Coordinates of C-alpha atoms and ligand atoms in Angstrom, one line a residue:
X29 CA 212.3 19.9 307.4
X30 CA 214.2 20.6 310.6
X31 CA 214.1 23.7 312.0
X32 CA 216.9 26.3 313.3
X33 CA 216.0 28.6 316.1
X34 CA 218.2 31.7 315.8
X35 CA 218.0 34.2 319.3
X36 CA 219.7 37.7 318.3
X37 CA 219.6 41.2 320.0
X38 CA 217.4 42.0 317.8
X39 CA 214.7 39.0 318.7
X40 CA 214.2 35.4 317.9
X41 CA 213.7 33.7 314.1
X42 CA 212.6 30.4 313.2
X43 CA 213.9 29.4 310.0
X44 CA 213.4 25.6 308.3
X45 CA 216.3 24.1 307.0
X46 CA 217.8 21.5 304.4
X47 CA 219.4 18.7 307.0
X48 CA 223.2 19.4 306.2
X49 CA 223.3 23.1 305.0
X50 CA 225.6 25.4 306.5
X51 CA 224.6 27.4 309.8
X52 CA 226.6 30.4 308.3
X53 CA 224.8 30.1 304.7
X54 CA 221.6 29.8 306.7
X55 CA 221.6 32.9 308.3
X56 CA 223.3 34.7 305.5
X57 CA 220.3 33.7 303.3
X58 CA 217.9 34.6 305.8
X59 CA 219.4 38.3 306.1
X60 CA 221.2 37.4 309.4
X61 CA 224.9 37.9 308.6
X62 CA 227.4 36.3 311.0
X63 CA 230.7 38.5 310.8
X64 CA 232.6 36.2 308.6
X65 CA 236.0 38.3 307.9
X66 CA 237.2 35.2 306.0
X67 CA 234.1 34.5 303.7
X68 CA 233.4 31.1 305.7
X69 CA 236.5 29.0 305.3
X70 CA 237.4 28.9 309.1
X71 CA 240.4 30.9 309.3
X72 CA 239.2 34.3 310.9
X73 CA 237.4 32.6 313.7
X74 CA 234.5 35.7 313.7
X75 CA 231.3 33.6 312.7
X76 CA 230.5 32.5 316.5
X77 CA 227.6 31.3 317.6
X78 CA 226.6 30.0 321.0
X79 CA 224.4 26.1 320.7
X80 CA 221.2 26.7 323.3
X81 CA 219.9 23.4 322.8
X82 CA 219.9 20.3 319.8
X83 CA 222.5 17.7 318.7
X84 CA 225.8 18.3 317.1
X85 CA 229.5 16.5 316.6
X86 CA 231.9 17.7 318.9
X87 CA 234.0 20.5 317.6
X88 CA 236.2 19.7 314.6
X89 CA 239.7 20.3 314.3
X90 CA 239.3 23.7 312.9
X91 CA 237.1 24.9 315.8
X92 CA 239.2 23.9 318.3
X93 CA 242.3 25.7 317.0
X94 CA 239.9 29.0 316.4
X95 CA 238.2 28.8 319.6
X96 CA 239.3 29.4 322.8
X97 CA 238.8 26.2 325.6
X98 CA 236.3 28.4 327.8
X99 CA 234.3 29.4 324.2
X100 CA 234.2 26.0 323.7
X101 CA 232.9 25.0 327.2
X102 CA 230.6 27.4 326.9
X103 CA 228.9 26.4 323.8
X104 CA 230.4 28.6 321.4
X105 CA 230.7 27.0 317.5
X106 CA 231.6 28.4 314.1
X107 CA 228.6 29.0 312.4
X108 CA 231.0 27.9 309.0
X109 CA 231.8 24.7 310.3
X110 CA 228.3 23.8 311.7
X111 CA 225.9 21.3 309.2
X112 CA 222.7 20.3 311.5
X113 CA 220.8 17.6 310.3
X114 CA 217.8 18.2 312.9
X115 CA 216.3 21.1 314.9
X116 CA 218.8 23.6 316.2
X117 CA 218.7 26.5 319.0
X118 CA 221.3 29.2 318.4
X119 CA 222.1 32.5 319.9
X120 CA 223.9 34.2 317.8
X121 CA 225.9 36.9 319.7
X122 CA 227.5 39.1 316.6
X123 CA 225.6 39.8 313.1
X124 CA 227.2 40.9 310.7
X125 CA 226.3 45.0 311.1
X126 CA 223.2 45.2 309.9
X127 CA 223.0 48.3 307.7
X128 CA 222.7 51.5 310.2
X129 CA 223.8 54.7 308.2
X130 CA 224.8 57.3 310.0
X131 CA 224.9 60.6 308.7
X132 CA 227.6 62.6 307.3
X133 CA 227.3 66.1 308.5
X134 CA 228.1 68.7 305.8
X135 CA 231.4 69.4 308.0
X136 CA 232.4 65.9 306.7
X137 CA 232.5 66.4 303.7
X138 CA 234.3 68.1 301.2
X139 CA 232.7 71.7 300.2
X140 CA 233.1 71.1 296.1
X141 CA 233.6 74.3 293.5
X142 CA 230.4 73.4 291.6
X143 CA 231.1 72.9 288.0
X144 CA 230.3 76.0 285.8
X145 CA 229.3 73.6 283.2
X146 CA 226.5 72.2 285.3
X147 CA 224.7 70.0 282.3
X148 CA 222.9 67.0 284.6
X149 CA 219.6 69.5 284.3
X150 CA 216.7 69.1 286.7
X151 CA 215.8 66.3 289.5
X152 CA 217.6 64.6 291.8
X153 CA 220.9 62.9 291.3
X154 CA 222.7 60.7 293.7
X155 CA 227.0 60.2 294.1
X156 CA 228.3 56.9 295.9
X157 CA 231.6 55.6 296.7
X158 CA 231.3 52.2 296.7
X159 CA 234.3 51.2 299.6
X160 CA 234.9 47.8 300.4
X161 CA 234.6 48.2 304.2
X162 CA 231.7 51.9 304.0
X163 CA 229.7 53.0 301.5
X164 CA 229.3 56.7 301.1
X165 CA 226.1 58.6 299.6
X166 CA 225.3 61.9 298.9
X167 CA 222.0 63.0 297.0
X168 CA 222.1 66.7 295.3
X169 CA 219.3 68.4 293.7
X170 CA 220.4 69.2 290.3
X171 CA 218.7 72.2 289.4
X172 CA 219.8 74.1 292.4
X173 CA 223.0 72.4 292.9
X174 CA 222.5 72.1 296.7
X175 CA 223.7 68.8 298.0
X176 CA 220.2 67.2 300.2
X177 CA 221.9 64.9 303.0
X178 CA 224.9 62.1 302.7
X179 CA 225.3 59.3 304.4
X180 CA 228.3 56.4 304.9
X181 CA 227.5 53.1 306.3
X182 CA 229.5 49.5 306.6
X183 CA 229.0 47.8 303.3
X184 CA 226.7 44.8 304.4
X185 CA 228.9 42.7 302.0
X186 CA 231.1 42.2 305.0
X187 CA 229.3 39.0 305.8
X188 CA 230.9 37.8 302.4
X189 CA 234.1 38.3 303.6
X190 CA 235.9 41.4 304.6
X191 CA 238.2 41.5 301.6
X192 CA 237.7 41.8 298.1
X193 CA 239.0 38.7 296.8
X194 CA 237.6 36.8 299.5
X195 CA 234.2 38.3 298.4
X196 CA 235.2 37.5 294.7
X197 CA 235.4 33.9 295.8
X198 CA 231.9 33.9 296.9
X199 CA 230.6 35.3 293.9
X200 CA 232.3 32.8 291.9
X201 CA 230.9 29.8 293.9
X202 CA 227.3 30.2 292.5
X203 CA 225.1 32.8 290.9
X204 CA 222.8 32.9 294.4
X205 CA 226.0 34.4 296.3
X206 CA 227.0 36.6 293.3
X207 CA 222.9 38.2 293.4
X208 CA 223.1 38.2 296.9
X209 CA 226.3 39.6 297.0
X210 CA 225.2 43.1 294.6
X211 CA 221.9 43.0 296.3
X212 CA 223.2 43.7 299.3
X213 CA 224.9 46.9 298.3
X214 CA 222.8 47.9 295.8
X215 CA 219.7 47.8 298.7
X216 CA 221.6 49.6 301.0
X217 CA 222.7 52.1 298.7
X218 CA 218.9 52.4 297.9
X219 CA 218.2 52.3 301.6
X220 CA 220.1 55.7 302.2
X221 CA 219.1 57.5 298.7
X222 CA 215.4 57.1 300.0
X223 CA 216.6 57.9 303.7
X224 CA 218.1 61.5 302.5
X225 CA 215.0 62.2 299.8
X226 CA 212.8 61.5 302.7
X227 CA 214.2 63.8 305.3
X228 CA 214.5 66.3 302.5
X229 CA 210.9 66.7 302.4
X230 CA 211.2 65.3 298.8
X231 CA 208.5 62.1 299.4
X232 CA 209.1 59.1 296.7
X233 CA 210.9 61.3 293.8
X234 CA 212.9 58.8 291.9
X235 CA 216.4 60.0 290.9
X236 CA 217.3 60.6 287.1
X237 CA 221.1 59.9 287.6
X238 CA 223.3 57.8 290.0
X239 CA 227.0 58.0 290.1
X240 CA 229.0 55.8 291.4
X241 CA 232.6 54.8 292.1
X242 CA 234.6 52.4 293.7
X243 CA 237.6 49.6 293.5
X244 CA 237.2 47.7 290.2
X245 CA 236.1 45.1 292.5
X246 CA 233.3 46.4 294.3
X247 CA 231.8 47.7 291.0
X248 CA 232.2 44.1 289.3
X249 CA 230.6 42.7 292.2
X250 CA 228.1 45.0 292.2
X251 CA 227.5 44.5 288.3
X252 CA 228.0 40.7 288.6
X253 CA 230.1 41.5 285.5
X254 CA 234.0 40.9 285.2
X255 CA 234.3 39.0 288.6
X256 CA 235.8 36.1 286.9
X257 CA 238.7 38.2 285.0
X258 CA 239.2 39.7 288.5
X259 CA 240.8 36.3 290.1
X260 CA 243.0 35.7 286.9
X261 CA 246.5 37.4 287.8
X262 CA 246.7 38.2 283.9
X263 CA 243.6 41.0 284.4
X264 CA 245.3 42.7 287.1
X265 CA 247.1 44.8 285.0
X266 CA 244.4 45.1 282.2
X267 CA 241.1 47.2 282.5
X268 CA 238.3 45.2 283.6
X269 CA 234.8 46.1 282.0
X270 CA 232.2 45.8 284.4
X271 CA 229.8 47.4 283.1
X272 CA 226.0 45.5 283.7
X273 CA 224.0 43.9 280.8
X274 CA 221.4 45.8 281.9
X275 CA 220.6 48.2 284.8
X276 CA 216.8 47.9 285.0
X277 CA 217.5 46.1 288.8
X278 CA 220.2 48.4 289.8
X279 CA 217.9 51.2 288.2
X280 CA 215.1 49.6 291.1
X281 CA 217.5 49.2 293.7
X282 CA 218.4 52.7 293.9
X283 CA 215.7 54.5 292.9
X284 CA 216.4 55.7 289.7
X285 CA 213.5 56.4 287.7
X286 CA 213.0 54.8 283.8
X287 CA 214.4 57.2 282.1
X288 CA 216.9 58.1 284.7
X289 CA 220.6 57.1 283.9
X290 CA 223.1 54.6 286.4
X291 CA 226.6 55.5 285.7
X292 CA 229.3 53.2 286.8
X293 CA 232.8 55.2 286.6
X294 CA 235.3 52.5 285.0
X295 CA 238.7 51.9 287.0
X296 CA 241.9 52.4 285.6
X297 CA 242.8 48.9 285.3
X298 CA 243.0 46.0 287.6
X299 CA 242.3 47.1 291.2
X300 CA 242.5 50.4 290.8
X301 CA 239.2 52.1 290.4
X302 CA 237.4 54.8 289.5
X303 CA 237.6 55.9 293.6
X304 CA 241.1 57.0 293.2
X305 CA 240.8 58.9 290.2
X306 CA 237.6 60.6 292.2
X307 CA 240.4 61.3 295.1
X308 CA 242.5 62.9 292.2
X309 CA 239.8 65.1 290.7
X310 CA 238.7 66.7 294.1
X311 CA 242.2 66.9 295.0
X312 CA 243.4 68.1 292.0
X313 CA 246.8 66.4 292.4
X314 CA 248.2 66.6 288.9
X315 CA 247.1 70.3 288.7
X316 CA 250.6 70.9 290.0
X317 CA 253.9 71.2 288.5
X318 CA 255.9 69.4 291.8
X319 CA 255.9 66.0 292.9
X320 CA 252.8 65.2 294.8
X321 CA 251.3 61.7 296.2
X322 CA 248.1 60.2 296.8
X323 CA 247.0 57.5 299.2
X324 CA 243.9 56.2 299.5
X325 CA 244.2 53.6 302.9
X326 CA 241.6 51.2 302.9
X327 CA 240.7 47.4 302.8
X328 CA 242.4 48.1 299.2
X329 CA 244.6 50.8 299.7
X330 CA 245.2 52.5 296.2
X331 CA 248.6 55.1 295.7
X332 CA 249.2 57.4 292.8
X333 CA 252.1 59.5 292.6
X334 CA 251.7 62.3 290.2
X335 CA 255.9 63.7 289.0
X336 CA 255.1 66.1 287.5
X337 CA 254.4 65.0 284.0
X338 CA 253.5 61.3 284.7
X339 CA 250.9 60.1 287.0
X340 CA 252.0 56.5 288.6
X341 CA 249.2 54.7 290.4
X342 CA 248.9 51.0 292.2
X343 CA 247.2 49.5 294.7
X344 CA 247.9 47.2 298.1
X345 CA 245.5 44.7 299.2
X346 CA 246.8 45.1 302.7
X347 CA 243.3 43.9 304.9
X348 CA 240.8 45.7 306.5
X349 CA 243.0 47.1 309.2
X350 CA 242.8 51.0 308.6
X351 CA 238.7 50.9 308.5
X352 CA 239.0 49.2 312.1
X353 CA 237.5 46.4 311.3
X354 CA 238.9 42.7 311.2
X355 CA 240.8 43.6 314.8
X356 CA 239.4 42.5 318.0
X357 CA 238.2 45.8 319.2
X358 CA 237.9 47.4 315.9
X359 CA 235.0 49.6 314.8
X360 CA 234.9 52.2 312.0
X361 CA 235.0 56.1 312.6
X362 CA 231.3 56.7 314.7
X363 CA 230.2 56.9 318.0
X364 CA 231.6 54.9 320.7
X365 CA 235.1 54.8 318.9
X366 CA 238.6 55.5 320.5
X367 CA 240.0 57.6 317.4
X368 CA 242.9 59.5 319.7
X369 CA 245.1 58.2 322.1
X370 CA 247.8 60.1 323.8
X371 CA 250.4 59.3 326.2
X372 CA 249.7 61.5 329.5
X373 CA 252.8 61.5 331.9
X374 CA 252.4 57.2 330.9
X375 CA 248.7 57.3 331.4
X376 CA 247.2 56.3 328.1
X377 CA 244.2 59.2 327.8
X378 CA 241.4 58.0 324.8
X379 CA 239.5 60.2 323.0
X380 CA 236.1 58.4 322.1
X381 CA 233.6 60.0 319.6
X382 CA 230.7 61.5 320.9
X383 CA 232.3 61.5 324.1
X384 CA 230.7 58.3 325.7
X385 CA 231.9 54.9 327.1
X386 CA 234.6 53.4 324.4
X387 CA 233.0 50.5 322.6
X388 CA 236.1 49.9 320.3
X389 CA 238.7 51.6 318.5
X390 CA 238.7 53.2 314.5
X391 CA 242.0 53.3 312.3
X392 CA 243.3 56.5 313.8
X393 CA 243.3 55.2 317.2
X394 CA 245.2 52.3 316.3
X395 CA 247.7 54.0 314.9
X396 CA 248.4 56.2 318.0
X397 CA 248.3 53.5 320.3
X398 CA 250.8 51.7 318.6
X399 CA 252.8 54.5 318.2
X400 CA 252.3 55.8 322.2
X401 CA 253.6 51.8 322.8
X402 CA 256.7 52.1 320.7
X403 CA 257.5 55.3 322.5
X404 CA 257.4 53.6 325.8
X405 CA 259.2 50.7 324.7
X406 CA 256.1 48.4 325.4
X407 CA 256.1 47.1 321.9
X408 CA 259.0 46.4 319.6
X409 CA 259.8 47.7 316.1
X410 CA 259.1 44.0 315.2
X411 CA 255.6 44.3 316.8
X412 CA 256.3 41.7 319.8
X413 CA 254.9 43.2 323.1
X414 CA 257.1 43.4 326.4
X415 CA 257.1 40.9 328.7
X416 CA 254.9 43.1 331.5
X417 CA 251.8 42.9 328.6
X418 CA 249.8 40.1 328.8
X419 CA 249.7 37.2 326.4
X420 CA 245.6 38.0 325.5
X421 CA 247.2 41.7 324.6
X422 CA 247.3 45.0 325.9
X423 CA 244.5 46.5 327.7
X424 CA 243.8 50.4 326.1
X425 CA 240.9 51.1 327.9
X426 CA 239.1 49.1 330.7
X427 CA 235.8 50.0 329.9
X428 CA 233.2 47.8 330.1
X429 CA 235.3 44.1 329.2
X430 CA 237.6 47.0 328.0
X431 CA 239.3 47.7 324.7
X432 CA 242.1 45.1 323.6
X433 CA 245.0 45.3 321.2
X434 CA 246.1 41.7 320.8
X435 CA 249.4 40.5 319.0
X436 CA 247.2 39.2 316.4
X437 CA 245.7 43.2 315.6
X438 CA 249.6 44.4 315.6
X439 CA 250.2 41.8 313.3
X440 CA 247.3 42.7 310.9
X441 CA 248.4 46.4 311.2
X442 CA 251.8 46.0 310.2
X443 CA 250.9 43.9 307.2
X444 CA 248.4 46.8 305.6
X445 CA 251.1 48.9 306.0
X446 CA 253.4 46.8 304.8
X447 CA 251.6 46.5 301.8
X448 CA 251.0 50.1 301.4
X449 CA 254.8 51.0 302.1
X450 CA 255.7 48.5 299.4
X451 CA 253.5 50.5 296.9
X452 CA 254.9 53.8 297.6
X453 CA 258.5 52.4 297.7
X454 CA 257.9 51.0 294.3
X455 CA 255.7 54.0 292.8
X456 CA 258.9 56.4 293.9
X457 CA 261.5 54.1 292.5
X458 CA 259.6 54.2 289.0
X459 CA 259.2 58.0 289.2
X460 CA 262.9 58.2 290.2
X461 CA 261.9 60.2 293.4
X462 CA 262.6 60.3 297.3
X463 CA 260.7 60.9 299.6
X464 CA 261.9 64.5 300.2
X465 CA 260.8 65.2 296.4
X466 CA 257.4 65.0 297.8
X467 CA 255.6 68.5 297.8
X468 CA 252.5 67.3 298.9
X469 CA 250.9 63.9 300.3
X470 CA 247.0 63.7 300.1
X471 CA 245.6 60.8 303.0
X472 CA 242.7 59.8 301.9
X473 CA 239.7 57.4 303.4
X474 CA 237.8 57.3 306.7
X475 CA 240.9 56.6 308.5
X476 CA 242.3 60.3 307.6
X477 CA 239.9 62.1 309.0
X478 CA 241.1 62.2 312.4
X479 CA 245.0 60.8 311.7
X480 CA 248.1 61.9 313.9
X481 CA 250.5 62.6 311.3
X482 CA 253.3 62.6 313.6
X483 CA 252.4 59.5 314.8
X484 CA 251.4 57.9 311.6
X485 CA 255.0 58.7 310.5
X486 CA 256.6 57.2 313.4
X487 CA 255.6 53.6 312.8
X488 CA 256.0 54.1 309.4
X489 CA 252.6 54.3 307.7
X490 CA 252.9 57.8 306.0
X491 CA 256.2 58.7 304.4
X492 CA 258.6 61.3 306.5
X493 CA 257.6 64.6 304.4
X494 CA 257.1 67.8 306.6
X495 CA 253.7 67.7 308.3
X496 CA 252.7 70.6 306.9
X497 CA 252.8 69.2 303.5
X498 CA 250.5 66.5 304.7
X499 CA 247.0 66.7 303.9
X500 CA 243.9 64.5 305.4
X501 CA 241.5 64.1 303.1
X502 CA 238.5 61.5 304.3
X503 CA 236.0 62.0 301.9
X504 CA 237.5 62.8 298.6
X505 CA 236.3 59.7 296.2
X506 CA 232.8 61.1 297.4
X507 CA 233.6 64.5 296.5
X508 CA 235.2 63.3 293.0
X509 CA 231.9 61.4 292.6
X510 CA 230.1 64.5 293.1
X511 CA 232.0 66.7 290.7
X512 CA 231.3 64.4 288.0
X513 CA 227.6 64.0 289.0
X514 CA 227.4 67.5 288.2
X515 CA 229.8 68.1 285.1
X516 CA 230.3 66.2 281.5
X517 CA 233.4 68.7 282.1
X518 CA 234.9 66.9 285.2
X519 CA 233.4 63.4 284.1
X520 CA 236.0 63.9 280.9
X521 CA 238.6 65.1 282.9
X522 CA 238.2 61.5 285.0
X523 CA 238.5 60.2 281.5
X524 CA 242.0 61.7 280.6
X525 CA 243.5 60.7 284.3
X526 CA 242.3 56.9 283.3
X527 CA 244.1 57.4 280.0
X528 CA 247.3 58.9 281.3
X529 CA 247.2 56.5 284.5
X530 CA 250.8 54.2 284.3
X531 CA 249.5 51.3 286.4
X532 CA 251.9 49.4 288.2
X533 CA 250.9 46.4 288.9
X534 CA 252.9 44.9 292.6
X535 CA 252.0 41.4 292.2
X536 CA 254.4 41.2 288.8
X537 CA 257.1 43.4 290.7
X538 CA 260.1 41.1 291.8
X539 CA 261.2 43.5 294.3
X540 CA 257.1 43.6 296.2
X541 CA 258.1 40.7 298.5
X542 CA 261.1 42.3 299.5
X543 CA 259.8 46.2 299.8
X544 CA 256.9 44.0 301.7
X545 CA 258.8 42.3 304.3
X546 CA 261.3 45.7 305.2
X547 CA 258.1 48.0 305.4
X548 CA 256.6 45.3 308.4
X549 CA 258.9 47.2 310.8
X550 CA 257.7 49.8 312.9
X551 CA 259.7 52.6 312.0
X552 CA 259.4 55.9 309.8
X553 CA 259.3 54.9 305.9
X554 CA 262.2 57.5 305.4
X555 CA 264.5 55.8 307.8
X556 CA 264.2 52.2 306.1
X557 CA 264.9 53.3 302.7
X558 CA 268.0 54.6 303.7
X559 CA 269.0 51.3 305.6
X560 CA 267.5 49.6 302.6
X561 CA 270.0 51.6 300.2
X562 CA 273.4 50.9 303.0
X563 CA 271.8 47.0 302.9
X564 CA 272.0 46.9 299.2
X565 CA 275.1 49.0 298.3
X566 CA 276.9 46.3 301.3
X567 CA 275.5 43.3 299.2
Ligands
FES17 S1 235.8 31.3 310.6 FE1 235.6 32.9 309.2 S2 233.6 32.7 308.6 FE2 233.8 31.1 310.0

């Protein structure tokens, strides 16, 4: 059997082989995860790996349109597109993230009202939000009510693809990728549940409830259950049941004890999930008699517009984007991210968090430098850059290689929010409201934890309402998850926002394309509608 001879960061690994198999599906197997954005069909041009020594064809067709000349030159391949048939030496500069959880400070989360009606009794209990792009976990002692530690992390199901019907795909292909697929959450999740008992002085105890929400996606993939009716367009608007056969491995996985209880919170019908109507619990957006809004941004941004007596939801697959991931420089919200960017007197000044060298840029900072570039007329409402800006991109910090913000990371940007401005068009329309009907706009997700509002509404991504009214929300589907960890009360409540939930469905909506294509432009959501209404009362 031939053998492949991986060199990482992290050390080298000999693995044998069956002459032909993928190099990608190798490593993936063997826990070394390539970053595969596109789930290994050789259009995101991320799985790269460098050929130290051993016989290969020439790069194919595929790799020479994904691969620079000088990547080439130097060796560089596409682990997707690579089938050895003899011994193989490999370095393979980026894994997929391996799973590093970093911990979420109690600052960072949301202080919940605990539930007077506190019924989960005794032991520990744990709340996860399942996110396609970070999973959050908190563990809570029950008794006391006192939350132990939380955590967030990259889901390590990135290295399936960074989107969920890209993952979806994979699962379908064969039941190895669909184990793999919910192993690698449900090990992770496990991971940090043992990681916060441990540092709580609490040794091995095993839980006797996990919680857990997520994108009707995520929660099928993690069930293995209801994937299937996920890629049929006629599901999208139906609820999905996901719910596992049987939860003795998940029960393993996260260290739920025998007679302790898994609870996967069902969605509201196709992708919507149970995360958004944890965002509306802990937000308690339909408490309220005036219009108020919702939005979740994400690799699956979900929207719900509560009217007053109706509550409107949808959600926009609009790519990983927001969660700074699938962009050349892109990194979620930790240490070593630019997450604020201002324009100094036309000096570009980056805020990095923790204060050291810049090793990327999150959501936030994206946003402000392309809004700090539209100001200064370096980048077009179209999202061309000027002619002074080189064609490799522009340059925001020079650190170290430096930070980049290619054409190609404008254009992914302006498509998520495309997509999202497209939903919240077409959730206003059906409510019959404007924009200025809004009273109050919840931004939820990593991303809104350190947004510029002002700048966020300039190139369009959050819709013009007063700033004030704005609020940033980034961990709400956790604390949602929480409150029904802890109450029957709240977990019914969840129940009745399902059941009055009017989901709208974009895909079946002849006007998405349309609502699509106008919210590409880089300018505030308010302005377009307007133009939109002149557009269509001239036609
Ligand atoms: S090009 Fe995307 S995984 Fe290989």
């Amino acid at each position: 059997m031939p053998v492949l001879h991986v060199r990482t960061n992290g050390g080298a690994r000999e693995i044998p082989f069956l002459a032909g198999a993928c190099v990608r599906a190798i490593l993936i197997a063997n826990g070394l995860g390539v970053r595969s954005d596109c789930g290994g069909v050789g259009s995101c041009g991320h799985c790269r790996v460098q050929i130290l020594s051993g016989e290969m064809p020439p790069p194919n067709s595929v790799e020479i349109r994904r691969l620079r000349p000088e990547q080439l030159n130097h060796g560089l391949r596409l682990a997707c597109e690579l089938f050895p048939t003899s011994d193989l030496t490999l370095w393979v500069p980026a894994l997929a993230e391996s799973v590093r959880w970093q911990l979420l400070a109690e600052d960072d989360l949301v202080a919940i009202e605990i539930p007077s009606d506190n019924e989960a009794g005794d032991g520990l209990g744990a709340a996860v939000d399942l996110g396609t792009t970070h999973i959050r976990v908190s563990v809570w002692d029950l008794g006391t009510q006192v939350r132990l530690g939380a955590r967030m992390c990259l889901n390590p199901q990135l290295a399936f693809g960074s989107d969920v019907m890209t993952r979806l795909v994979a699962a379908r292909g064969s039941s190895d990728a669909a184990a793999q697929i919910s192993r690698l959450a449900s090990q992770a999740i496990g991971g940090a549940i043992e990681q916060i008992v441990e540092s709580a002085g609490r040794g091995s105890a095993r839980l006797c409830q996990a919680t857990i929400v997520g994108n009707t996606a995520m929660l099928a993939l993690l069930s293995k259950q209801g994937c299937e009716l996920l890629l049929k367009p006629e599901y999208w608007t139906r609820e999905v049941d996901f719910q596992p056969a049987t939860v003795a491995d998940l029960k393993e996985d996260l260290r739920v004890g025998s007679s302790g209880a898994v609870s996967l919170i069902p969605s509201v019908a196709g992708f919507v999930g149970s995360d958004l109507l944890a965002g509306l619990l802990a937000t308690e957006l339909t408490k309220q008699a005036k219009p108020a809004m919702l939005i979740d941004f994400g690799t699956n941004s979900e929207m719900a517009l509560w009217d007053g007596g109706t509550l409107w939801t949808t959600s926009a697959a609009g790519g990983p984007a927001f969660e700074g991931t699938g962009i050349t420089c892109g990194m979620s919200a930790e240490e070593g991210a630019i997450f604020r960017v201002e324009d100094v007197g036309g000096y570009l000044q980056c805020d990095v968090i923790g204060y050291g060298a810049a090793k990327g840029v999150c959501g936030s900072g994206l946003v402000d430098v392309i809004a700090c570039l539209l100001r200064r007329g370096a980048l077009s409402r179209g999202g061309r850059f000027s002619h002074e800006i080189s064609l490799a991109g522009f340059s925001i910090c020079d650190n170290d290689g430096g930070v980049l913000l290619s054409p190609r990371d404008v254009d992914a940007f302006q498509r998520a929010k495309g997509a999202v401005g497209a939903g919240t068009a077409d959730l206003l329309e059906k409510a019959g409201l404007e924009v200025r009907d809004i009273r109050r706009l919840c931004v939820c997700g990593a991303f809104g934890q350190h947004l510029n509002v002002p700048n966020a509404q300039a190139v369009g991504l959050v819709p013009q309402v007063p700033v004030e009214a704005v609020e940033l929300w980034a961990n709400s589907a956790i604390a949602g998850c929480e409150l029904m960890l802890l109450s029957g009360a709240r977990r019914s409540e969840c129940g009745k926002l399902r059941a009055m939930a009017k989901n709208i469905n974009l895909a079946c909506e002849a006007s998405f394309e349309k609502r699509f294509i106008d919210n590409l432009s880089l300018q505030p959501f308010e302005a377009r509608r307007l133009e939109d209404k002149q557009c269509l009362m001239r036609s």
